[in-house]
Amino acid sequence: MYLTTKETAELLSVAESAVQKLILEKKIRALFDGQQYLVNKEQFNTHLEQVEKYKRYVEELLNEPIPEDRDIKDED
């Protein structure tokens, strides 16, 4: 199943022009059927899942406490 740029924009909650720009920049893979761009829904959903997984991973890394450096000596 394929999504139009309008449907993809609704899914992402962005303007249709933003989706078209991403397609032209090759950030979203799409087919051109002679009239409009079509995005493969399964590939797009897989990509979104990977992006969300990566965001969660980065958040976990950023929330991880910084370990104390054992080489720091108190000067008192």
PDB file of N, CA, C and O in Angstrom:
ATOM      1  N   MET A   1       0.844  -1.177   0.000  1.00  0.00           N
ATOM      2  CA  MET A   1       0.000   0.000   0.000  1.00  0.00           C
ATOM      3  C   MET A   1       0.889   1.241   0.000  1.00  0.00           C
ATOM      4  O   MET A   1       1.934   1.282   0.633  1.00  0.00           O
ATOM      5  N   TYR A   2       0.460   2.239  -0.704  1.00  0.00           N
ATOM      6  CA  TYR A   2       1.211   3.480  -0.829  1.00  0.00           C
ATOM      7  C   TYR A   2       0.440   4.650  -0.251  1.00  0.00           C
ATOM      8  O   TYR A   2      -0.787   4.663  -0.269  1.00  0.00           O
ATOM      9  N   LEU A   3       1.194   5.613   0.256  1.00  0.00           N
ATOM     10  CA  LEU A   3       0.615   6.843   0.793  1.00  0.00           C
ATOM     11  C   LEU A   3       0.952   7.997  -0.138  1.00  0.00           C
ATOM     12  O   LEU A   3       2.045   8.054  -0.690  1.00  0.00           O
ATOM     13  N   THR A   4       0.028   8.912  -0.281  1.00  0.00           N
ATOM     14  CA  THR A   4       0.309  10.139  -1.030  1.00  0.00           C
ATOM     15  C   THR A   4       1.099  11.081  -0.123  1.00  0.00           C
ATOM     16  O   THR A   4       1.225  10.843   1.082  1.00  0.00           O
ATOM     17  N   THR A   5       1.602  12.153  -0.693  1.00  0.00           N
ATOM     18  CA  THR A   5       2.331  13.127   0.129  1.00  0.00           C
ATOM     19  C   THR A   5       1.395  13.763   1.163  1.00  0.00           C
ATOM     20  O   THR A   5       1.816  14.042   2.279  1.00  0.00           O
ATOM     21  N   LYS A   6       0.137  13.931   0.805  1.00  0.00           N
ATOM     22  CA  LYS A   6      -0.832  14.506   1.747  1.00  0.00           C
ATOM     23  C   LYS A   6      -1.049  13.570   2.935  1.00  0.00           C
ATOM     24  O   LYS A   6      -1.048  14.006   4.087  1.00  0.00           O
ATOM     25  N   GLU A   7      -1.223  12.281   2.665  1.00  0.00           N
ATOM     26  CA  GLU A   7      -1.422  11.299   3.740  1.00  0.00           C
ATOM     27  C   GLU A   7      -0.176  11.187   4.614  1.00  0.00           C
ATOM     28  O   GLU A   7      -0.277  11.073   5.840  1.00  0.00           O
ATOM     29  N   THR A   8       0.988  11.233   3.985  1.00  0.00           N
ATOM     30  CA  THR A   8       2.241  11.171   4.734  1.00  0.00           C
ATOM     31  C   THR A   8       2.381  12.395   5.621  1.00  0.00           C
ATOM     32  O   THR A   8       2.795  12.286   6.779  1.00  0.00           O
ATOM     33  N   ALA A   9       2.016  13.552   5.111  1.00  0.00           N
ATOM     34  CA  ALA A   9       2.072  14.791   5.891  1.00  0.00           C
ATOM     35  C   ALA A   9       1.142  14.718   7.101  1.00  0.00           C
ATOM     36  O   ALA A   9       1.517  15.142   8.198  1.00  0.00           O
ATOM     37  N   GLU A  10      -0.043  14.163   6.911  1.00  0.00           N
ATOM     38  CA  GLU A  10      -0.979  14.013   8.023  1.00  0.00           C
ATOM     39  C   GLU A  10      -0.423  13.065   9.070  1.00  0.00           C
ATOM     40  O   GLU A  10      -0.557  13.292  10.273  1.00  0.00           O
ATOM     41  N   LEU A  11       0.232  11.996   8.619  1.00  0.00           N
ATOM     42  CA  LEU A  11       0.816  11.014   9.529  1.00  0.00           C
ATOM     43  C   LEU A  11       1.924  11.644  10.373  1.00  0.00           C
ATOM     44  O   LEU A  11       2.052  11.357  11.557  1.00  0.00           O
ATOM     45  N   LEU A  12       2.696  12.536   9.758  1.00  0.00           N
ATOM     46  CA  LEU A  12       3.808  13.199  10.450  1.00  0.00           C
ATOM     47  C   LEU A  12       3.409  14.497  11.139  1.00  0.00           C
ATOM     48  O   LEU A  12       4.214  15.093  11.853  1.00  0.00           O
ATOM     49  N   SER A  13       2.203  14.965  10.895  1.00  0.00           N
ATOM     50  CA  SER A  13       1.715  16.248  11.426  1.00  0.00           C
ATOM     51  C   SER A  13       2.583  17.416  10.957  1.00  0.00           C
ATOM     52  O   SER A  13       2.980  18.279  11.738  1.00  0.00           O
ATOM     53  N   VAL A  14       2.889  17.414   9.664  1.00  0.00           N
ATOM     54  CA  VAL A  14       3.646  18.503   9.046  1.00  0.00           C
ATOM     55  C   VAL A  14       2.923  18.926   7.772  1.00  0.00           C
ATOM     56  O   VAL A  14       1.986  18.276   7.327  1.00  0.00           O
ATOM     57  N   ALA A  15       3.399  20.005   7.173  1.00  0.00           N
ATOM     58  CA  ALA A  15       2.800  20.483   5.928  1.00  0.00           C
ATOM     59  C   ALA A  15       3.183  19.566   4.768  1.00  0.00           C
ATOM     60  O   ALA A  15       4.239  18.935   4.777  1.00  0.00           O
ATOM     61  N   GLU A  16       2.324  19.488   3.781  1.00  0.00           N
ATOM     62  CA  GLU A  16       2.577  18.652   2.607  1.00  0.00           C
ATOM     63  C   GLU A  16       3.837  19.108   1.874  1.00  0.00           C
ATOM     64  O   GLU A  16       4.604  18.287   1.370  1.00  0.00           O
ATOM     65  N   SER A  17       4.085  20.412   1.868  1.00  0.00           N
ATOM     66  CA  SER A  17       5.290  20.937   1.216  1.00  0.00           C
ATOM     67  C   SER A  17       6.558  20.443   1.914  1.00  0.00           C
ATOM     68  O   SER A  17       7.582  20.221   1.266  1.00  0.00           O
ATOM     69  N   ALA A  18       6.483  20.245   3.229  1.00  0.00           N
ATOM     70  CA  ALA A  18       7.641  19.734   3.969  1.00  0.00           C
ATOM     71  C   ALA A  18       7.945  18.289   3.550  1.00  0.00           C
ATOM     72  O   ALA A  18       9.111  17.915   3.403  1.00  0.00           O
ATOM     73  N   VAL A  19       6.902  17.497   3.339  1.00  0.00           N
ATOM     74  CA  VAL A  19       7.094  16.116   2.890  1.00  0.00           C
ATOM     75  C   VAL A  19       7.685  16.098   1.491  1.00  0.00           C
ATOM     76  O   VAL A  19       8.621  15.341   1.201  1.00  0.00           O
ATOM     77  N   GLN A  20       7.180  16.955   0.618  1.00  0.00           N
ATOM     78  CA  GLN A  20       7.709  17.031  -0.745  1.00  0.00           C
ATOM     79  C   GLN A  20       9.184  17.432  -0.728  1.00  0.00           C
ATOM     80  O   GLN A  20       9.991  16.890  -1.485  1.00  0.00           O
ATOM     81  N   LYS A  21       9.538  18.345   0.148  1.00  0.00           N
ATOM     82  CA  LYS A  21      10.936  18.768   0.267  1.00  0.00           C
ATOM     83  C   LYS A  21      11.800  17.600   0.722  1.00  0.00           C
ATOM     84  O   LYS A  21      12.886  17.378   0.179  1.00  0.00           O
ATOM     85  N   LEU A  22      11.333  16.826   1.715  1.00  0.00           N
ATOM     86  CA  LEU A  22      12.087  15.667   2.189  1.00  0.00           C
ATOM     87  C   LEU A  22      12.250  14.619   1.087  1.00  0.00           C
ATOM     88  O   LEU A  22      13.297  13.982   0.981  1.00  0.00           O
ATOM     89  N   ILE A  23      11.238  14.461   0.269  1.00  0.00           N
ATOM     90  CA  ILE A  23      11.315  13.514  -0.844  1.00  0.00           C
ATOM     91  C   ILE A  23      12.358  13.983  -1.857  1.00  0.00           C
ATOM     92  O   ILE A  23      13.203  13.199  -2.302  1.00  0.00           O
ATOM     93  N   LEU A  24      12.326  15.253  -2.194  1.00  0.00           N
ATOM     94  CA  LEU A  24      13.284  15.792  -3.167  1.00  0.00           C
ATOM     95  C   LEU A  24      14.720  15.769  -2.635  1.00  0.00           C
ATOM     96  O   LEU A  24      15.669  15.630  -3.405  1.00  0.00           O
ATOM     97  N   GLU A  25      14.873  15.872  -1.311  1.00  0.00           N
ATOM     98  CA  GLU A  25      16.195  15.794  -0.690  1.00  0.00           C
ATOM     99  C   GLU A  25      16.630  14.348  -0.468  1.00  0.00           C
ATOM    100  O   GLU A  25      17.676  14.103   0.113  1.00  0.00           O
ATOM    101  N   LYS A  26      15.782  13.396  -0.894  1.00  0.00           N
ATOM    102  CA  LYS A  26      16.042  11.957  -0.761  1.00  0.00           C
ATOM    103  C   LYS A  26      16.098  11.494   0.696  1.00  0.00           C
ATOM    104  O   LYS A  26      16.742  10.512   1.024  1.00  0.00           O
ATOM    105  N   LYS A  27      15.392  12.207   1.589  1.00  0.00           N
ATOM    106  CA  LYS A  27      15.319  11.797   2.983  1.00  0.00           C
ATOM    107  C   LYS A  27      14.138  10.862   3.216  1.00  0.00           C
ATOM    108  O   LYS A  27      14.105  10.148   4.210  1.00  0.00           O
ATOM    109  N   ILE A  28      13.174  10.911   2.308  1.00  0.00           N
ATOM    110  CA  ILE A  28      12.058   9.965   2.307  1.00  0.00           C
ATOM    111  C   ILE A  28      12.046   9.325   0.930  1.00  0.00           C
ATOM    112  O   ILE A  28      12.041  10.023  -0.090  1.00  0.00           O
ATOM    113  N   ARG A  29      12.055   7.994   0.900  1.00  0.00           N
ATOM    114  CA  ARG A  29      12.023   7.296  -0.376  1.00  0.00           C
ATOM    115  C   ARG A  29      10.599   7.293  -0.911  1.00  0.00           C
ATOM    116  O   ARG A  29       9.649   7.040  -0.183  1.00  0.00           O
ATOM    117  N   ALA A  30      10.470   7.595  -2.206  1.00  0.00           N
ATOM    118  CA  ALA A  30       9.145   7.652  -2.821  1.00  0.00           C
ATOM    119  C   ALA A  30       9.248   7.316  -4.305  1.00  0.00           C
ATOM    120  O   ALA A  30      10.311   7.410  -4.908  1.00  0.00           O
ATOM    121  N   LEU A  31       8.125   6.910  -4.852  1.00  0.00           N
ATOM    122  CA  LEU A  31       7.998   6.643  -6.281  1.00  0.00           C
ATOM    123  C   LEU A  31       7.201   7.772  -6.916  1.00  0.00           C
ATOM    124  O   LEU A  31       6.300   8.323  -6.290  1.00  0.00           O
ATOM    125  N   PHE A  32       7.529   8.085  -8.146  1.00  0.00           N
ATOM    126  CA  PHE A  32       6.759   9.090  -8.872  1.00  0.00           C
ATOM    127  C   PHE A  32       5.982   8.358  -9.954  1.00  0.00           C
ATOM    128  O   PHE A  32       6.563   7.714 -10.820  1.00  0.00           O
ATOM    129  N   ASP A  33       4.659   8.408  -9.908  1.00  0.00           N
ATOM    130  CA  ASP A  33       3.827   7.661 -10.861  1.00  0.00           C
ATOM    131  C   ASP A  33       3.454   8.486 -12.096  1.00  0.00           C
ATOM    132  O   ASP A  33       2.584   8.094 -12.860  1.00  0.00           O
ATOM    133  N   GLY A  34       4.105   9.620 -12.281  1.00  0.00           N
ATOM    134  CA  GLY A  34       3.795  10.483 -13.408  1.00  0.00           C
ATOM    135  C   GLY A  34       2.936  11.665 -13.022  1.00  0.00           C
ATOM    136  O   GLY A  34       2.902  12.669 -13.725  1.00  0.00           O
ATOM    137  N   GLN A  35       2.246  11.549 -11.891  1.00  0.00           N
ATOM    138  CA  GLN A  35       1.386  12.641 -11.427  1.00  0.00           C
ATOM    139  C   GLN A  35       1.744  13.086 -10.012  1.00  0.00           C
ATOM    140  O   GLN A  35       1.681  14.260  -9.698  1.00  0.00           O
ATOM    141  N   GLN A  36       2.090  12.110  -9.163  1.00  0.00           N
ATOM    142  CA  GLN A  36       2.363  12.436  -7.767  1.00  0.00           C
ATOM    143  C   GLN A  36       3.383  11.456  -7.190  1.00  0.00           C
ATOM    144  O   GLN A  36       3.639  10.407  -7.755  1.00  0.00           O
ATOM    145  N   TYR A  37       3.942  11.850  -6.061  1.00  0.00           N
ATOM    146  CA  TYR A  37       4.863  10.972  -5.346  1.00  0.00           C
ATOM    147  C   TYR A  37       4.067  10.040  -4.445  1.00  0.00           C
ATOM    148  O   TYR A  37       3.094  10.451  -3.822  1.00  0.00           O
ATOM    149  N   LEU A  38       4.517   8.782  -4.369  1.00  0.00           N
ATOM    150  CA  LEU A  38       3.883   7.788  -3.514  1.00  0.00           C
ATOM    151  C   LEU A  38       4.936   7.185  -2.588  1.00  0.00           C
ATOM    152  O   LEU A  38       6.024   6.818  -3.030  1.00  0.00           O
ATOM    153  N   VAL A  39       4.593   7.081  -1.317  1.00  0.00           N
ATOM    154  CA  VAL A  39       5.493   6.554  -0.299  1.00  0.00           C
ATOM    155  C   VAL A  39       4.989   5.177   0.117  1.00  0.00           C
ATOM    156  O   VAL A  39       3.810   5.017   0.446  1.00  0.00           O
ATOM    157  N   ASN A  40       5.891   4.176   0.113  1.00  0.00           N
ATOM    158  CA  ASN A  40       5.518   2.829   0.545  1.00  0.00           C
ATOM    159  C   ASN A  40       5.242   2.864   2.044  1.00  0.00           C
ATOM    160  O   ASN A  40       6.114   3.196   2.838  1.00  0.00           O
ATOM    161  N   LYS A  41       4.025   2.514   2.435  1.00  0.00           N
ATOM    162  CA  LYS A  41       3.591   2.637   3.827  1.00  0.00           C
ATOM    163  C   LYS A  41       4.400   1.733   4.760  1.00  0.00           C
ATOM    164  O   LYS A  41       4.804   2.163   5.835  1.00  0.00           O
ATOM    165  N   GLU A  42       4.665   0.492   4.358  1.00  0.00           N
ATOM    166  CA  GLU A  42       5.402  -0.432   5.224  1.00  0.00           C
ATOM    167  C   GLU A  42       6.837   0.035   5.442  1.00  0.00           C
ATOM    168  O   GLU A  42       7.337   0.010   6.571  1.00  0.00           O
ATOM    169  N   GLN A  43       7.507   0.469   4.373  1.00  0.00           N
ATOM    170  CA  GLN A  43       8.873   0.971   4.512  1.00  0.00           C
ATOM    171  C   GLN A  43       8.896   2.211   5.393  1.00  0.00           C
ATOM    172  O   GLN A  43       9.784   2.374   6.229  1.00  0.00           O
ATOM    173  N   PHE A  44       7.917   3.064   5.214  1.00  0.00           N
ATOM    174  CA  PHE A  44       7.859   4.305   5.987  1.00  0.00           C
ATOM    175  C   PHE A  44       7.632   4.010   7.467  1.00  0.00           C
ATOM    176  O   PHE A  44       8.287   4.591   8.322  1.00  0.00           O
ATOM    177  N   ASN A  45       6.711   3.086   7.771  1.00  0.00           N
ATOM    178  CA  ASN A  45       6.452   2.720   9.162  1.00  0.00           C
ATOM    179  C   ASN A  45       7.685   2.099   9.804  1.00  0.00           C
ATOM    180  O   ASN A  45       8.003   2.383  10.960  1.00  0.00           O
ATOM    181  N   THR A  46       8.393   1.258   9.058  1.00  0.00           N
ATOM    182  CA  THR A  46       9.625   0.649   9.569  1.00  0.00           C
ATOM    183  C   THR A  46      10.654   1.725   9.871  1.00  0.00           C
ATOM    184  O   THR A  46      11.317   1.704  10.917  1.00  0.00           O
ATOM    185  N   HIS A  47      10.773   2.689   8.974  1.00  0.00           N
ATOM    186  CA  HIS A  47      11.717   3.794   9.180  1.00  0.00           C
ATOM    187  C   HIS A  47      11.343   4.606  10.421  1.00  0.00           C
ATOM    188  O   HIS A  47      12.206   4.947  11.234  1.00  0.00           O
ATOM    189  N   LEU A  48      10.062   4.900  10.580  1.00  0.00           N
ATOM    190  CA  LEU A  48       9.617   5.664  11.757  1.00  0.00           C
ATOM    191  C   LEU A  48       9.915   4.914  13.047  1.00  0.00           C
ATOM    192  O   LEU A  48      10.338   5.515  14.039  1.00  0.00           O
ATOM    193  N   GLU A  49       9.698   3.608  13.051  1.00  0.00           N
ATOM    194  CA  GLU A  49       9.990   2.794  14.234  1.00  0.00           C
ATOM    195  C   GLU A  49      11.478   2.846  14.568  1.00  0.00           C
ATOM    196  O   GLU A  49      11.852   2.958  15.737  1.00  0.00           O
ATOM    197  N   GLN A  50      12.332   2.786  13.556  1.00  0.00           N
ATOM    198  CA  GLN A  50      13.772   2.854  13.790  1.00  0.00           C
ATOM    199  C   GLN A  50      14.181   4.215  14.334  1.00  0.00           C
ATOM    200  O   GLN A  50      15.025   4.304  15.227  1.00  0.00           O
ATOM    201  N   VAL A  51      13.582   5.268  13.815  1.00  0.00           N
ATOM    202  CA  VAL A  51      13.895   6.614  14.302  1.00  0.00           C
ATOM    203  C   VAL A  51      13.473   6.758  15.763  1.00  0.00           C
ATOM    204  O   VAL A  51      14.225   7.293  16.587  1.00  0.00           O
ATOM    205  N   GLU A  52      12.285   6.266  16.106  1.00  0.00           N
ATOM    206  CA  GLU A  52      11.816   6.338  17.493  1.00  0.00           C
ATOM    207  C   GLU A  52      12.711   5.518  18.418  1.00  0.00           C
ATOM    208  O   GLU A  52      13.019   5.939  19.534  1.00  0.00           O
ATOM    209  N   LYS A  53      13.133   4.346  17.961  1.00  0.00           N
ATOM    210  CA  LYS A  53      14.019   3.497  18.754  1.00  0.00           C
ATOM    211  C   LYS A  53      15.343   4.213  19.006  1.00  0.00           C
ATOM    212  O   LYS A  53      15.873   4.200  20.123  1.00  0.00           O
ATOM    213  N   TYR A  54      15.872   4.873  17.980  1.00  0.00           N
ATOM    214  CA  TYR A  54      17.118   5.613  18.121  1.00  0.00           C
ATOM    215  C   TYR A  54      16.948   6.780  19.089  1.00  0.00           C
ATOM    216  O   TYR A  54      17.817   7.040  19.930  1.00  0.00           O
ATOM    217  N   LYS A  55      15.822   7.494  19.009  1.00  0.00           N
ATOM    218  CA  LYS A  55      15.567   8.613  19.925  1.00  0.00           C
ATOM    219  C   LYS A  55      15.526   8.132  21.373  1.00  0.00           C
ATOM    220  O   LYS A  55      16.083   8.776  22.266  1.00  0.00           O
ATOM    221  N   ARG A  56      14.866   6.988  21.628  1.00  0.00           N
ATOM    222  CA  ARG A  56      14.815   6.437  22.985  1.00  0.00           C
ATOM    223  C   ARG A  56      16.215   6.071  23.470  1.00  0.00           C
ATOM    224  O   ARG A  56      16.561   6.314  24.621  1.00  0.00           O
ATOM    225  N   TYR A  57      17.022   5.491  22.586  1.00  0.00           N
ATOM    226  CA  TYR A  57      18.398   5.118  22.937  1.00  0.00           C
ATOM    227  C   TYR A  57      19.218   6.352  23.313  1.00  0.00           C
ATOM    228  O   TYR A  57      19.927   6.346  24.326  1.00  0.00           O
ATOM    229  N   VAL A  58      19.100   7.419  22.532  1.00  0.00           N
ATOM    230  CA  VAL A  58      19.834   8.652  22.817  1.00  0.00           C
ATOM    231  C   VAL A  58      19.364   9.248  24.137  1.00  0.00           C
ATOM    232  O   VAL A  58      20.181   9.703  24.946  1.00  0.00           O
ATOM    233  N   GLU A  59      18.064   9.224  24.401  1.00  0.00           N
ATOM    234  CA  GLU A  59      17.540   9.740  25.669  1.00  0.00           C
ATOM    235  C   GLU A  59      18.098   8.954  26.844  1.00  0.00           C
ATOM    236  O   GLU A  59      18.453   9.526  27.878  1.00  0.00           O
ATOM    237  N   GLU A  60      18.175   7.626  26.711  1.00  0.00           N
ATOM    238  CA  GLU A  60      18.734   6.800  27.776  1.00  0.00           C
ATOM    239  C   GLU A  60      20.188   7.169  28.035  1.00  0.00           C
ATOM    240  O   GLU A  60      20.622   7.257  29.189  1.00  0.00           O
ATOM    241  N   LEU A  61      20.944   7.390  26.969  1.00  0.00           N
ATOM    242  CA  LEU A  61      22.350   7.767  27.134  1.00  0.00           C
ATOM    243  C   LEU A  61      22.488   9.126  27.812  1.00  0.00           C
ATOM    244  O   LEU A  61      23.351   9.318  28.676  1.00  0.00           O
ATOM    245  N   LEU A  62      21.639  10.063  27.423  1.00  0.00           N
ATOM    246  CA  LEU A  62      21.709  11.402  28.004  1.00  0.00           C
ATOM    247  C   LEU A  62      21.268  11.422  29.462  1.00  0.00           C
ATOM    248  O   LEU A  62      21.731  12.250  30.246  1.00  0.00           O
ATOM    249  N   ASN A  63      20.376  10.512  29.854  1.00  0.00           N
ATOM    250  CA  ASN A  63      19.877  10.469  31.226  1.00  0.00           C
ATOM    251  C   ASN A  63      20.749   9.622  32.139  1.00  0.00           C
ATOM    252  O   ASN A  63      20.534   9.602  33.353  1.00  0.00           O
ATOM    253  N   GLU A  64      21.728   8.945  31.578  1.00  0.00           N
ATOM    254  CA  GLU A  64      22.619   8.106  32.370  1.00  0.00           C
ATOM    255  C   GLU A  64      23.525   9.006  33.213  1.00  0.00           C
ATOM    256  O   GLU A  64      24.082   9.979  32.711  1.00  0.00           O
ATOM    257  N   PRO A  65      23.679   8.695  34.494  1.00  0.00           N
ATOM    258  CA  PRO A  65      24.519   9.557  35.339  1.00  0.00           C
ATOM    259  C   PRO A  65      25.988   9.471  34.919  1.00  0.00           C
ATOM    260  O   PRO A  65      26.470   8.452  34.447  1.00  0.00           O
ATOM    261  N   ILE A  66      26.682  10.576  35.120  1.00  0.00           N
ATOM    262  CA  ILE A  66      28.104  10.626  34.793  1.00  0.00           C
ATOM    263  C   ILE A  66      28.862   9.960  35.940  1.00  0.00           C
ATOM    264  O   ILE A  66      28.700  10.345  37.096  1.00  0.00           O
ATOM    265  N   PRO A  67      29.700   8.977  35.623  1.00  0.00           N
ATOM    266  CA  PRO A  67      30.433   8.305  36.706  1.00  0.00           C
ATOM    267  C   PRO A  67      31.475   9.242  37.321  1.00  0.00           C
ATOM    268  O   PRO A  67      32.025  10.110  36.657  1.00  0.00           O
ATOM    269  N   GLU A  68      31.711   9.034  38.595  1.00  0.00           N
ATOM    270  CA  GLU A  68      32.713   9.853  39.271  1.00  0.00           C
ATOM    271  C   GLU A  68      34.092   9.438  38.797  1.00  0.00           C
ATOM    272  O   GLU A  68      34.371   8.267  38.592  1.00  0.00           O
ATOM    273  N   ASP A  69      34.963  10.419  38.655  1.00  0.00           N
ATOM    274  CA  ASP A  69      36.329  10.151  38.245  1.00  0.00           C
ATOM    275  C   ASP A  69      37.143   9.836  39.495  1.00  0.00           C
ATOM    276  O   ASP A  69      37.278  10.662  40.388  1.00  0.00           O
ATOM    277  N   ARG A  70      37.721   8.681  39.558  1.00  0.00           N
ATOM    278  CA  ARG A  70      38.458   8.261  40.755  1.00  0.00           C
ATOM    279  C   ARG A  70      39.784   9.006  40.911  1.00  0.00           C
ATOM    280  O   ARG A  70      40.370   9.003  41.962  1.00  0.00           O
ATOM    281  N   ASP A  71      40.242   9.644  39.857  1.00  0.00           N
ATOM    282  CA  ASP A  71      41.521  10.335  39.918  1.00  0.00           C
ATOM    283  C   ASP A  71      41.419  11.755  40.486  1.00  0.00           C
ATOM    284  O   ASP A  71      42.433  12.407  40.714  1.00  0.00           O
ATOM    285  N   ILE A  72      40.205  12.231  40.697  1.00  0.00           N
ATOM    286  CA  ILE A  72      40.023  13.573  41.245  1.00  0.00           C
ATOM    287  C   ILE A  72      40.258  13.506  42.744  1.00  0.00           C
ATOM    288  O   ILE A  72      39.678  12.699  43.452  1.00  0.00           O
ATOM    289  N   LYS A  73      41.157  14.383  43.221  1.00  0.00           N
ATOM    290  CA  LYS A  73      41.489  14.392  44.655  1.00  0.00           C
ATOM    291  C   LYS A  73      40.953  15.668  45.276  1.00  0.00           C
ATOM    292  O   LYS A  73      41.021  16.741  44.715  1.00  0.00           O
ATOM    293  N   ASP A  74      40.463  15.516  46.453  1.00  0.00           N
ATOM    294  CA  ASP A  74      39.973  16.654  47.193  1.00  0.00           C
ATOM    295  C   ASP A  74      41.169  17.458  47.687  1.00  0.00           C
ATOM    296  O   ASP A  74      42.082  16.921  48.307  1.00  0.00           O
ATOM    297  N   GLU A  75      41.189  18.761  47.436  1.00  0.00           N
ATOM    298  CA  GLU A  75      42.343  19.575  47.789  1.00  0.00           C
ATOM    299  C   GLU A  75      42.275  20.138  49.204  1.00  0.00           C
ATOM    300  O   GLU A  75      43.133  20.892  49.622  1.00  0.00           O
ATOM    301  N   ASP A  76      41.278  19.781  49.967  1.00  0.00           N
ATOM    302  CA  ASP A  76      41.164  20.304  51.331  1.00  0.00           C
ATOM    303  C   ASP A  76      42.148  19.684  52.249  1.00  0.00           C
ATOM    304  O   ASP A  76      42.571  18.676  52.411  1.00  0.00           O
TER     305      ASP A  76
END
